[in-house]
PDB file of C-alpha atoms and ligand atoms in Angstrom:
ATOM      1  CA  MET Z   1      16.053 -53.859   8.103  1.00 42.00           C
ATOM      2  CA  MET Z   2      18.248 -56.541   6.568  1.00 51.00           C
ATOM      3  CA  LEU Z   3      21.642 -56.885   8.181  1.00 52.00           C
ATOM      4  CA  GLY Z   4      23.436 -56.762   4.823  1.00 52.00           C
ATOM      5  CA  LEU Z   5      21.898 -53.390   4.057  1.00 50.00           C
ATOM      6  CA  VAL Z   6      22.857 -51.973   7.462  1.00 48.00           C
ATOM      7  CA  VAL Z   7      26.415 -53.228   7.046  1.00 45.00           C
ATOM      8  CA  SER Z   8      26.721 -51.703   3.592  1.00 46.00           C
ATOM      9  CA  MET Z   9      25.321 -48.381   4.857  1.00 44.00           C
ATOM     10  CA  VAL Z  10      27.873 -48.309   7.672  1.00 43.00           C
ATOM     11  CA  LEU Z  11      30.676 -49.155   5.252  1.00 41.00           C
ATOM     12  CA  GLU Z  12      29.484 -46.430   2.909  1.00 44.00           C
ATOM     13  CA  ALA Z  13      29.577 -43.832   5.690  1.00 40.00           C
ATOM     14  CA  ALA Z  14      32.966 -44.962   6.957  1.00 41.00           C
ATOM     15  CA  GLY Z  15      34.704 -45.214   3.610  1.00 47.00           C
ATOM     16  CA  ARG Z  16      33.928 -42.097   1.656  1.00 81.00           C
ATOM     17  CA  TRP Z  17      37.349 -42.297   0.030  1.00 90.00           C
ATOM     18  CA  ARG Z  18      38.302 -45.739  -1.179  1.00 90.00           C
ATOM     19  CA  PRO Z  19      41.487 -47.223   0.199  1.00 91.00           C
ATOM     20  CA  LEU Z  20      44.263 -47.438  -2.418  1.00 92.00           C
ATOM     21  CA  ALA Z  21      44.165 -51.241  -2.329  1.00 92.00           C
ATOM     22  CA  ASN Z  22      40.635 -51.342  -3.741  1.00 90.00           C
ATOM     23  CA  ASP Z  23      40.265 -48.130  -5.722  1.00 88.00           C
ATOM     24  CA  ASN Z  24      40.555 -50.089  -9.009  1.00 89.00           C
ATOM     25  CA  LEU Z  25      43.517 -47.881  -9.940  1.00 89.00           C
ATOM     26  CA  HIS Z  26      46.357 -49.215  -7.811  1.00 92.00           C
ATOM     27  CA  ASP Z  27      47.694 -52.762  -7.887  1.00 94.00           C
ATOM     28  CA  PRO Z  28      46.721 -54.219  -4.481  1.00 93.00           C
ATOM     29  CA  GLU Z  29      49.854 -56.443  -4.632  1.00 94.00           C
ATOM     30  CA  SER Z  30      52.159 -53.466  -5.126  1.00 92.00           C
ATOM     31  CA  PRO Z  31      54.666 -52.655  -2.356  1.00 91.00           C
ATOM     32  CA  ALA Z  32      53.514 -49.023  -2.683  1.00 90.00           C
ATOM     33  CA  ILE Z  33      50.327 -49.973  -0.813  1.00 92.00           C
ATOM     34  CA  GLY Z  34      51.062 -49.181   2.807  1.00 87.00           C
ATOM     35  CA  VAL Z  35      53.744 -46.667   1.828  1.00 94.00           C
ATOM     36  CA  LEU Z  36      51.615 -44.175  -0.083  1.00 94.00           C
ATOM     37  CA  GLN Z  37      49.372 -41.902   1.977  1.00 93.00           C
ATOM     38  CA  GLU Z  38      45.735 -43.028   1.948  1.00 92.00           C
ATOM     39  CA  PRO Z  39      43.346 -40.499   0.274  1.00 92.00           C
ATOM     40  CA  ALA Z  40      41.073 -40.428   3.345  1.00 92.00           C
ATOM     41  CA  GLU Z  41      43.975 -39.392   5.566  1.00 93.00           C
ATOM     42  CA  ALA Z  42      44.989 -36.508   3.307  1.00 92.00           C
ATOM     43  CA  LEU Z  43      41.648 -35.336   1.934  1.00 94.00           C
ATOM     44  CA  SER Z  44      39.634 -35.410   5.170  1.00 93.00           C
ATOM     45  CA  GLN Z  45      41.798 -32.488   6.405  1.00 94.00           C
ATOM     46  CA  LEU Z  46      40.555 -30.199   3.611  1.00 96.00           C
ATOM     47  CA  PRO Z  47      37.318 -28.142   3.274  1.00 96.00           C
ATOM     48  CA  PRO Z  48      34.573 -30.638   2.419  1.00 94.00           C
ATOM     49  CA  ASP Z  49      32.394 -30.779  -0.653  1.00 93.00           C
ATOM     50  CA  THR Z  50      29.411 -32.975  -1.456  1.00 90.00           C
ATOM     51  CA  SER Z  51      30.476 -34.213  -4.875  1.00 88.00           C
ATOM     52  CA  GLY Z  52      33.465 -35.174  -6.977  1.00 86.00           C
ATOM     53  CA  ASN Z  53      36.379 -36.085  -4.746  1.00 88.00           C
ATOM     54  CA  LEU Z  54      34.607 -34.451  -1.769  1.00 92.00           C
ATOM     55  CA  VAL Z  55      37.046 -31.558  -1.420  1.00 94.00           C
ATOM     56  CA  ASN Z  56      36.232 -27.918  -2.162  1.00 96.00           C
ATOM     57  CA  TRP Z  57      39.537 -27.131  -3.858  1.00 95.00           C
ATOM     58  CA  VAL Z  58      38.875 -23.420  -4.418  1.00 95.00           C
ATOM     59  CA  LYS Z  59      38.210 -22.988  -0.705  1.00 96.00           C
ATOM     60  CA  ALA Z  60      41.244 -25.102   0.185  1.00 97.00           C
ATOM     61  CA  LEU Z  61      43.404 -22.747  -1.855  1.00 95.00           C
ATOM     62  CA  GLU Z  62      41.746 -19.532  -0.639  1.00 94.00           C
ATOM     63  CA  GLU Z  63      42.020 -20.607   3.015  1.00 96.00           C
ATOM     64  CA  GLY Z  64      45.682 -21.496   2.569  1.00 96.00           C
ATOM     65  CA  LYS Z  65      45.054 -25.178   3.413  1.00 96.00           C
ATOM     66  CA  ILE Z  66      47.051 -26.076   0.324  1.00 96.00           C
ATOM     67  CA  ASN Z  67      49.862 -24.129  -1.269  1.00 94.00           C
ATOM     68  CA  PRO Z  68      50.567 -25.612  -4.688  1.00 90.00           C
ATOM     69  CA  ARG Z  69      53.712 -24.615  -6.532  1.00 89.00           C
ATOM     70  CA  THR Z  70      52.805 -22.073  -9.217  1.00 87.00           C
ATOM     71  CA  ASN Z  71      55.738 -22.631 -11.551  1.00 88.00           C
ATOM     72  CA  ILE Z  72      58.595 -25.013 -12.113  1.00 91.00           C
ATOM     73  CA  ARG Z  73      60.732 -22.767 -14.304  1.00 93.00           C
ATOM     74  CA  PRO Z  74      61.580 -19.392 -12.718  1.00 92.00           C
ATOM     75  CA  GLU Z  75      60.908 -17.523 -15.971  1.00 93.00           C
ATOM     76  CA  THR Z  76      57.250 -18.628 -16.025  1.00 91.00           C
ATOM     77  CA  LYS Z  77      55.060 -15.623 -15.335  1.00 92.00           C
ATOM     78  CA  VAL Z  78      52.022 -16.274 -13.129  1.00 92.00           C
ATOM     79  CA  ARG Z  79      49.017 -14.414 -14.468  1.00 95.00           C
ATOM     80  CA  ILE Z  80      45.927 -13.966 -12.285  1.00 95.00           C
ATOM     81  CA  ARG Z  81      42.809 -12.370 -13.733  1.00 97.00           C
ATOM     82  CA  ASP Z  82      40.000 -11.182 -11.484  1.00 97.00           C
ATOM     83  CA  THR Z  83      36.991 -10.621 -13.709  1.00 97.00           C
ATOM     84  CA  ASP Z  84      33.734 -12.569 -13.818  1.00 97.00           C
ATOM     85  CA  VAL Z  85      31.880 -13.220 -17.053  1.00 97.00           C
ATOM     86  CA  LEU Z  86      28.114 -13.647 -16.947  1.00 97.00           C
ATOM     87  CA  MET Z  87      26.880 -16.111 -19.557  1.00 97.00           C
ATOM     88  CA  THR Z  88      23.215 -15.526 -20.123  1.00 96.00           C
ATOM     89  CA  GLU Z  89      22.124 -18.031 -22.806  1.00 96.00           C
ATOM     90  CA  THR Z  90      20.773 -20.399 -20.199  1.00 97.00           C
ATOM     91  CA  GLY Z  91      17.064 -20.677 -20.977  1.00 95.00           C
ATOM     92  CA  GLU Z  92      15.073 -21.237 -17.806  1.00 94.00           C
ATOM     93  CA  MET Z  93      18.187 -21.869 -15.747  1.00 97.00           C
ATOM     94  CA  PRO Z  94      19.925 -19.208 -13.645  1.00 98.00           C
ATOM     95  CA  VAL Z  95      22.704 -17.336 -15.468  1.00 97.00           C
ATOM     96  CA  VAL Z  96      26.228 -18.790 -15.433  1.00 98.00           C
ATOM     97  CA  ARG Z  97      28.932 -16.816 -13.642  1.00 98.00           C
ATOM     98  CA  PHE Z  98      32.378 -17.737 -14.931  1.00 98.00           C
ATOM     99  CA  PRO Z  99      34.992 -16.572 -12.401  1.00 98.00           C
ATOM    100  CA  HIS Z 100      38.425 -15.928 -13.912  1.00 98.00           C
ATOM    101  CA  LYS Z 101      40.099 -15.749 -10.501  1.00 96.00           C
ATOM    102  CA  ALA Z 102      39.115 -19.249  -9.360  1.00 96.00           C
ATOM    103  CA  HIS Z 103      40.555 -20.536 -12.636  1.00 97.00           C
ATOM    104  CA  THR Z 104      43.742 -18.515 -12.992  1.00 96.00           C
ATOM    105  CA  MET Z 105      44.794 -19.568  -9.474  1.00 92.00           C
ATOM    106  CA  TRP Z 106      45.472 -22.976 -11.083  1.00 92.00           C
ATOM    107  CA  LEU Z 107      45.620 -22.390 -14.805  1.00 94.00           C
ATOM    108  CA  ASP Z 108      47.383 -20.164 -17.297  1.00 94.00           C
ATOM    109  CA  CYS Z 109      45.450 -18.076 -19.831  1.00 97.00           C
ATOM    110  CA  SER Z 110      46.864 -20.308 -22.577  1.00 96.00           C
ATOM    111  CA  ASN Z 111      45.127 -23.351 -21.108  1.00 95.00           C
ATOM    112  CA  CYS Z 112      41.867 -21.810 -22.354  1.00 98.00           C
ATOM    113  CA  HIS Z 113      42.626 -18.939 -24.741  1.00 98.00           C
ATOM    114  CA  GLU Z 114      42.329 -18.857 -27.700  1.00 97.00           C
ATOM    115  CA  GLN Z 115      42.084 -22.566 -28.413  1.00 96.00           C
ATOM    116  CA  TYR Z 116      39.031 -23.466 -26.304  1.00 97.00           C
ATOM    117  CA  PHE Z 117      37.544 -20.056 -25.610  1.00 98.00           C
ATOM    118  CA  ILE Z 118      37.902 -16.874 -27.672  1.00 98.00           C
ATOM    119  CA  SER Z 119      38.638 -14.148 -25.098  1.00 98.00           C
ATOM    120  CA  LYS Z 120      35.638 -12.024 -25.952  1.00 97.00           C
ATOM    121  CA  VAL Z 121      32.290 -12.043 -24.139  1.00 95.00           C
ATOM    122  CA  GLY Z 122      29.672 -13.972 -26.108  1.00 92.00           C
ATOM    123  CA  ALA Z 123      32.109 -15.054 -28.852  1.00 96.00           C
ATOM    124  CA  ASN Z 124      31.776 -18.741 -28.058  1.00 97.00           C
ATOM    125  CA  PRO Z 125      28.775 -20.814 -29.206  1.00 97.00           C
ATOM    126  CA  ILE Z 126      28.563 -22.769 -25.945  1.00 98.00           C
ATOM    127  CA  ASN Z 127      25.596 -24.878 -24.973  1.00 97.00           C
ATOM    128  CA  MET Z 128      24.916 -27.559 -22.401  1.00 97.00           C
ATOM    129  CA  LEU Z 129      24.982 -30.447 -24.883  1.00 97.00           C
ATOM    130  CA  LYS Z 130      28.481 -29.514 -26.062  1.00 98.00           C
ATOM    131  CA  ILE Z 131      29.601 -29.223 -22.428  1.00 98.00           C
ATOM    132  CA  LEU Z 132      28.180 -32.680 -21.660  1.00 97.00           C
ATOM    133  CA  GLU Z 133      30.081 -33.976 -24.712  1.00 97.00           C
ATOM    134  CA  GLY Z 134      33.302 -32.752 -23.101  1.00 96.00           C
ATOM    135  CA  LYS Z 135      33.749 -29.474 -24.948  1.00 97.00           C
ATOM    136  CA  TYR Z 136      34.177 -25.957 -23.469  1.00 98.00           C
ATOM    137  CA  CYS Z 137      33.671 -26.115 -19.668  1.00 98.00           C
ATOM    138  CA  GLY Z 138      33.259 -29.907 -20.031  1.00 97.00           C
ATOM    139  CA  ARG Z 139      36.960 -30.310 -20.911  1.00 97.00           C
ATOM    140  CA  CYS Z 140      37.663 -30.015 -17.218  1.00 96.00           C
ATOM    141  CA  HIS Z 141      34.362 -30.136 -15.319  1.00 96.00           C
ATOM    142  CA  GLY Z 142      33.361 -33.749 -14.897  1.00 91.00           C
ATOM    143  CA  ALA Z 143      36.980 -34.763 -15.542  1.00 90.00           C
ATOM    144  CA  VAL Z 144      39.415 -32.935 -13.242  1.00 91.00           C
ATOM    145  CA  ALA Z 145      37.126 -30.265 -11.764  1.00 94.00           C
ATOM    146  CA  PHE Z 146      33.747 -30.536  -9.994  1.00 94.00           C
ATOM    147  CA  PRO Z 147      31.174 -32.624 -11.913  1.00 94.00           C
ATOM    148  CA  LEU Z 148      28.470 -31.401 -14.278  1.00 96.00           C
ATOM    149  CA  THR Z 149      25.720 -32.636 -11.942  1.00 94.00           C
ATOM    150  CA  GLU Z 150      26.487 -29.579  -9.763  1.00 95.00           C
ATOM    151  CA  CYS Z 151      24.281 -27.314 -11.894  1.00 97.00           C
ATOM    152  CA  LYS Z 152      24.040 -24.510  -9.339  1.00 97.00           C
ATOM    153  CA  ARG Z 153      27.774 -23.986  -9.007  1.00 97.00           C
ATOM    154  CA  CYS Z 154      27.854 -22.692 -12.579  1.00 98.00           C
ATOM    155  CA  HIS Z 155      24.236 -21.546 -12.893  1.00 98.00           C
ATOM    156  CA  SER Z 156      24.602 -19.411  -9.793  1.00 98.00           C
ATOM    157  CA  VAL Z 157      23.054 -16.020 -10.621  1.00 98.00           C
ATOM    158  CA  PRO Z 158      19.245 -15.642 -10.558  1.00 97.00           C
ATOM    159  CA  ARG Z 159      18.050 -14.043 -13.783  1.00 93.00           C
ATOM    160  CA  ASN Z 160      16.312 -11.181 -11.912  1.00 91.00           C
ATOM    161  CA  LYS Z 161      19.654 -10.243 -10.278  1.00 90.00           C
ATOM    162  CA  ILE Z 162      21.283  -9.150 -13.543  1.00 86.00           C
ATOM    163  CA  LYS Z 163      20.833  -5.875 -15.357  1.00 80.00           C
ATOM    164  CA  PRO Z 164      19.484  -6.211 -18.901  1.00 72.00           C
TER     165      PRO Z 164
HETATM  166  C1  HEC H   1      39.385 -21.892 -17.540  1.00 50.13           C
HETATM  167  C2  HEC H   1      39.447 -21.181 -18.790  1.00 50.13           C
HETATM  168  C3  HEC H   1      39.954 -19.758 -18.820  1.00 50.13           C
HETATM  169  C4  HEC H   1      41.176 -19.282 -18.366  1.00 50.13           C
HETATM  170  C5  HEC H   1      42.305 -20.035 -17.678  1.00 50.13           C
HETATM  171  C6  HEC H   1      41.205 -17.876 -18.700  1.00 50.13           C
HETATM  172  N1  HEC H   1      40.032 -17.517 -19.317  1.00 50.13           N
HETATM  173 FE1  HEC H   1      39.563 -15.688 -20.096  1.00 50.13          FE
HETATM  174  N2  HEC H   1      37.681 -16.342 -20.556  1.00 50.13           N
HETATM  175  C7  HEC H   1      37.215 -17.627 -20.377  1.00 50.13           C
HETATM  176  C8  HEC H   1      35.799 -17.671 -20.713  1.00 50.13           C
HETATM  177  C9  HEC H   1      34.901 -18.896 -20.617  1.00 50.13           C
HETATM  178  C10 HEC H   1      35.432 -16.379 -21.107  1.00 50.13           C
HETATM  179  C11 HEC H   1      34.035 -15.899 -21.567  1.00 50.13           C
HETATM  180  C12 HEC H   1      33.870 -16.142 -23.040  1.00 50.13           C
HETATM  181  C13 HEC H   1      32.448 -15.919 -23.510  1.00 50.13           C
HETATM  182  O1  HEC H   1      31.734 -15.087 -22.936  1.00 50.13           O
HETATM  183  O2  HEC H   1      32.057 -16.591 -24.490  1.00 50.13           O
HETATM  184  C14 HEC H   1      36.644 -15.560 -21.020  1.00 50.13           C
HETATM  185  C15 HEC H   1      36.726 -14.197 -21.350  1.00 50.13           C
HETATM  186  C16 HEC H   1      37.889 -13.451 -21.347  1.00 50.13           C
HETATM  187  C17 HEC H   1      37.974 -12.069 -21.770  1.00 50.13           C
HETATM  188  C18 HEC H   1      36.811 -11.188 -22.210  1.00 50.13           C
HETATM  189  C19 HEC H   1      35.952 -10.869 -20.985  1.00 50.13           C
HETATM  190  C20 HEC H   1      36.691 -10.080 -19.920  1.00 50.13           C
HETATM  191  O3  HEC H   1      36.829 -10.553 -18.800  1.00 50.13           O
HETATM  192  O4  HEC H   1      37.121  -8.957 -20.216  1.00 50.13           O
HETATM  193  C21 HEC H   1      39.287 -11.696 -21.626  1.00 50.13           C
HETATM  194  C22 HEC H   1      39.886 -10.337 -21.956  1.00 50.13           C
HETATM  195  C23 HEC H   1      40.004 -12.844 -21.083  1.00 50.13           C
HETATM  196  N3  HEC H   1      39.131 -13.887 -20.936  1.00 50.13           N
HETATM  197  C24 HEC H   1      41.354 -12.842 -20.758  1.00 50.13           C
HETATM  198  C25 HEC H   1      41.984 -13.836 -20.016  1.00 50.13           C
HETATM  199  C26 HEC H   1      43.341 -13.727 -19.479  1.00 50.13           C
HETATM  200  C27 HEC H   1      44.281 -12.541 -19.688  1.00 50.13           C
HETATM  201  C28 HEC H   1      43.582 -14.904 -18.802  1.00 50.13           C
HETATM  202  C29 HEC H   1      44.816 -15.281 -17.987  1.00 50.13           C
HETATM  203  C30 HEC H   1      45.227 -14.316 -16.966  1.00 50.13           C
HETATM  204  C31 HEC H   1      42.388 -15.731 -18.923  1.00 50.13           C
HETATM  205  N4  HEC H   1      41.445 -15.042 -19.642  1.00 50.13           N
HETATM  206  C32 HEC H   1      42.259 -17.011 -18.417  1.00 50.13           C
HETATM  207  C33 HEC H   1      37.959 -18.705 -19.954  1.00 50.13           C
HETATM  208  C34 HEC H   1      39.242 -18.647 -19.416  1.00 50.13           C
HETATM  209  C1  HEC H   2      30.722 -26.227 -15.532  1.00 50.13           C
HETATM  210  C2  HEC H   2      29.627 -25.263 -15.599  1.00 50.13           C
HETATM  211  C3  HEC H   2      28.220 -25.771 -15.843  1.00 50.13           C
HETATM  212  C4  HEC H   2      27.542 -26.752 -15.174  1.00 50.13           C
HETATM  213  C5  HEC H   2      28.014 -27.604 -14.010  1.00 50.13           C
HETATM  214  C6  HEC H   2      26.224 -26.812 -15.748  1.00 50.13           C
HETATM  215  N1  HEC H   2      26.109 -25.881 -16.752  1.00 50.13           N
HETATM  216 FE1  HEC H   2      24.459 -25.553 -17.926  1.00 50.13          FE
HETATM  217  N2  HEC H   2      25.489 -24.152 -19.021  1.00 50.13           N
HETATM  218  C7  HEC H   2      26.786 -23.755 -18.767  1.00 50.13           C
HETATM  219  C8  HEC H   2      27.189 -22.780 -19.781  1.00 50.13           C
HETATM  220  C9  HEC H   2      28.538 -22.085 -19.870  1.00 50.13           C
HETATM  221  C10 HEC H   2      26.077 -22.615 -20.652  1.00 50.13           C
HETATM  222  C11 HEC H   2      26.004 -21.681 -21.885  1.00 50.13           C
HETATM  223  C12 HEC H   2      25.717 -20.265 -21.428  1.00 50.13           C
HETATM  224  C13 HEC H   2      25.897 -19.247 -22.530  1.00 50.13           C
HETATM  225  O1  HEC H   2      26.407 -19.588 -23.609  1.00 50.13           O
HETATM  226  O2  HEC H   2      25.528 -18.064 -22.307  1.00 50.13           O
HETATM  227  C14 HEC H   2      25.010 -23.501 -20.136  1.00 50.13           C
HETATM  228  C15 HEC H   2      23.750 -23.599 -20.692  1.00 50.13           C
HETATM  229  C16 HEC H   2      22.697 -24.322 -20.136  1.00 50.13           C
HETATM  230  C17 HEC H   2      21.303 -24.285 -20.615  1.00 50.13           C
HETATM  231  C18 HEC H   2      20.775 -23.464 -21.796  1.00 50.13           C
HETATM  232  C19 HEC H   2      20.317 -24.326 -22.925  1.00 50.13           C
HETATM  233  C20 HEC H   2      21.411 -25.167 -23.517  1.00 50.13           C
HETATM  234  O3  HEC H   2      21.136 -26.300 -23.941  1.00 50.13           O
HETATM  235  O4  HEC H   2      22.561 -24.732 -23.577  1.00 50.13           O
HETATM  236  C21 HEC H   2      20.589 -25.118 -19.792  1.00 50.13           C
HETATM  237  C22 HEC H   2      19.098 -25.412 -19.865  1.00 50.13           C
HETATM  238  C23 HEC H   2      21.516 -25.668 -18.813  1.00 50.13           C
HETATM  239  N3  HEC H   2      22.789 -25.170 -19.051  1.00 50.13           N
HETATM  240  C24 HEC H   2      21.156 -26.563 -17.819  1.00 50.13           C
HETATM  241  C25 HEC H   2      22.051 -27.155 -16.915  1.00 50.13           C
HETATM  242  C26 HEC H   2      21.689 -28.176 -15.958  1.00 50.13           C
HETATM  243  C27 HEC H   2      20.281 -28.739 -15.749  1.00 50.13           C
HETATM  244  C28 HEC H   2      22.839 -28.518 -15.282  1.00 50.13           C
HETATM  245  C29 HEC H   2      23.047 -29.570 -14.212  1.00 50.13           C
HETATM  246  C30 HEC H   2      22.616 -30.923 -14.562  1.00 50.13           C
HETATM  247  C31 HEC H   2      23.913 -27.683 -15.801  1.00 50.13           C
HETATM  248  N4  HEC H   2      23.396 -26.888 -16.794  1.00 50.13           N
HETATM  249  C32 HEC H   2      25.224 -27.690 -15.343  1.00 50.13           C
HETATM  250  C33 HEC H   2      27.610 -24.196 -17.731  1.00 50.13           C
HETATM  251  C34 HEC H   2      27.314 -25.220 -16.832  1.00 50.13           C
HETATM  252  C1  HEC H   3      40.947 -25.861 -18.248  1.00 50.13           C
HETATM  253  C2  HEC H   3      40.062 -26.418 -17.228  1.00 50.13           C
HETATM  254  C3  HEC H   3      38.751 -25.719 -16.916  1.00 50.13           C
HETATM  255  C4  HEC H   3      37.820 -25.206 -17.809  1.00 50.13           C
HETATM  256  C5  HEC H   3      37.853 -25.252 -19.308  1.00 50.13           C
HETATM  257  C6  HEC H   3      36.754 -24.670 -16.995  1.00 50.13           C
HETATM  258  N1  HEC H   3      37.023 -24.850 -15.657  1.00 50.13           N
HETATM  259 FE1  HEC H   3      35.888 -24.193 -14.076  1.00 50.13          FE
HETATM  260  N2  HEC H   3      37.281 -24.906 -12.766  1.00 50.13           N
HETATM  261  C7  HEC H   3      38.434 -25.584 -13.122  1.00 50.13           C
HETATM  262  C8  HEC H   3      39.185 -25.932 -11.919  1.00 50.13           C
HETATM  263  C9  HEC H   3      40.499 -26.711 -11.866  1.00 50.13           C
HETATM  264  C10 HEC H   3      38.443 -25.428 -10.828  1.00 50.13           C
HETATM  265  C11 HEC H   3      38.811 -25.535  -9.341  1.00 50.13           C
HETATM  266  C12 HEC H   3      38.596 -26.960  -8.834  1.00 50.13           C
HETATM  267  C13 HEC H   3      37.140 -27.290  -8.593  1.00 50.13           C
HETATM  268  O1  HEC H   3      36.368 -26.423  -8.107  1.00 50.13           O
HETATM  269  O2  HEC H   3      36.746 -28.441  -8.856  1.00 50.13           O
HETATM  270  C14 HEC H   3      37.257 -24.783 -11.390  1.00 50.13           C
HETATM  271  C15 HEC H   3      36.284 -24.149 -10.635  1.00 50.13           C
HETATM  272  C16 HEC H   3      35.146 -23.548 -11.158  1.00 50.13           C
HETATM  273  C17 HEC H   3      34.122 -22.882 -10.376  1.00 50.13           C
HETATM  274  C18 HEC H   3      34.086 -22.820  -8.851  1.00 50.13           C
HETATM  275  C19 HEC H   3      34.498 -21.480  -8.320  1.00 50.13           C
HETATM  276  C20 HEC H   3      34.388 -21.435  -6.800  1.00 50.13           C
HETATM  277  O3  HEC H   3      34.552 -20.328  -6.280  1.00 50.13           O
HETATM  278  O4  HEC H   3      34.162 -22.466  -6.146  1.00 50.13           O
HETATM  279  C21 HEC H   3      33.142 -22.449 -11.255  1.00 50.13           C
HETATM  280  C22 HEC H   3      31.875 -21.702 -10.915  1.00 50.13           C
HETATM  281  C23 HEC H   3      33.566 -22.849 -12.589  1.00 50.13           C
HETATM  282  N3  HEC H   3      34.782 -23.503 -12.488  1.00 50.13           N
HETATM  283  C24 HEC H   3      32.847 -22.601 -13.749  1.00 50.13           C
HETATM  284  C25 HEC H   3      33.293 -22.875 -15.051  1.00 50.13           C
HETATM  285  C26 HEC H   3      32.561 -22.561 -16.265  1.00 50.13           C
HETATM  286  C27 HEC H   3      31.188 -21.915 -16.308  1.00 50.13           C
HETATM  287  C28 HEC H   3      33.343 -22.961 -17.318  1.00 50.13           C
HETATM  288  C29 HEC H   3      33.074 -22.805 -18.793  1.00 50.13           C
HETATM  289  C30 HEC H   3      32.644 -21.497 -19.260  1.00 50.13           C
HETATM  290  C31 HEC H   3      34.567 -23.532 -16.753  1.00 50.13           C
HETATM  291  N4  HEC H   3      34.498 -23.471 -15.383  1.00 50.13           N
HETATM  292  C32 HEC H   3      35.624 -24.050 -17.504  1.00 50.13           C
HETATM  293  C33 HEC H   3      38.854 -25.899 -14.386  1.00 50.13           C
HETATM  294  C34 HEC H   3      38.230 -25.506 -15.571  1.00 50.13           C
END
């Protein structure tokens, strides 16, 4: 095997999170480099994932590995909802299970309702193309939440497991 290839494979394995100085976001000349915590140092402590930023954030929260502040203003009411919605217009693909709990741990109802999703089962004309265009689930997934290439995380319920 060519040495260059071996070297790049080793580098790939070692540097799963890019150092701040060459992440194409931070100015490598900035005095903040060397002061800010490196992503690898922080994120390698959290439950791993295989895609996105390589952290399973839902697990991190559930296992108490992170404890984000829920509100800044004391009068803000934290609302958790624990219902799942099965979305069955998925053609040959397994059915989509939308878990409210995993979302309301981070988000308020008003982040989704009624602007992006009408809060009624089946009231939203969602399809995969619109999601890939950044609408509905695609407002967050592929942007700030796990990427759309992770089909099975949404399409998680085999069709024969649901009652007609
Ligand atoms: C991340 C976006 C998101 C957030 C946040 C969210 N919802 Fe929903 N909600 C949905 C989606 C998607 C559906 C399913 C719509 C469909 O079937 O077309 C839904 C459906 C519903 C429904 C009808 C189905 C059911 O479970 O009874 C209600 C009621 C509802 N939401 C209330 C709430 C409330 C109350 C909150 C806050 C505590 C909330 N939702 C937070 C996305 C969200
Ligand atoms: C963030 C969640 C999410 C991810 C990731 C996701 N889907 Fe979907 N998909 C949906 C939702 C929601 C629907 C609409 C279901 C409904 O309206 O009942 C859908 C619908 C579909 C449909 C039905 C036909 C259509 O065009 O809408 C197909 C096929 C599909 N997805 C394939 C895929 C494939 C292949 C992947 C991975 C490359 C994928 N999906 C990833 C949420 C997702
Ligand atoms: C307003 C932003 C937002 C919208 C819209 C949104 N999600 Fe999410 N979703 C998140 C965040 C944030 C997480 C947690 C971080 C992560 O897993 O990447 C998450 C996590 C999930 C999980 C993982 C749950 C677990 O236990 O690991 C599933 C499944 C999911 N979303 C499905 C959907 C589907 C299906 C839709 C559309 C019907 C949708 N989401 C719309 C932000 C959103």
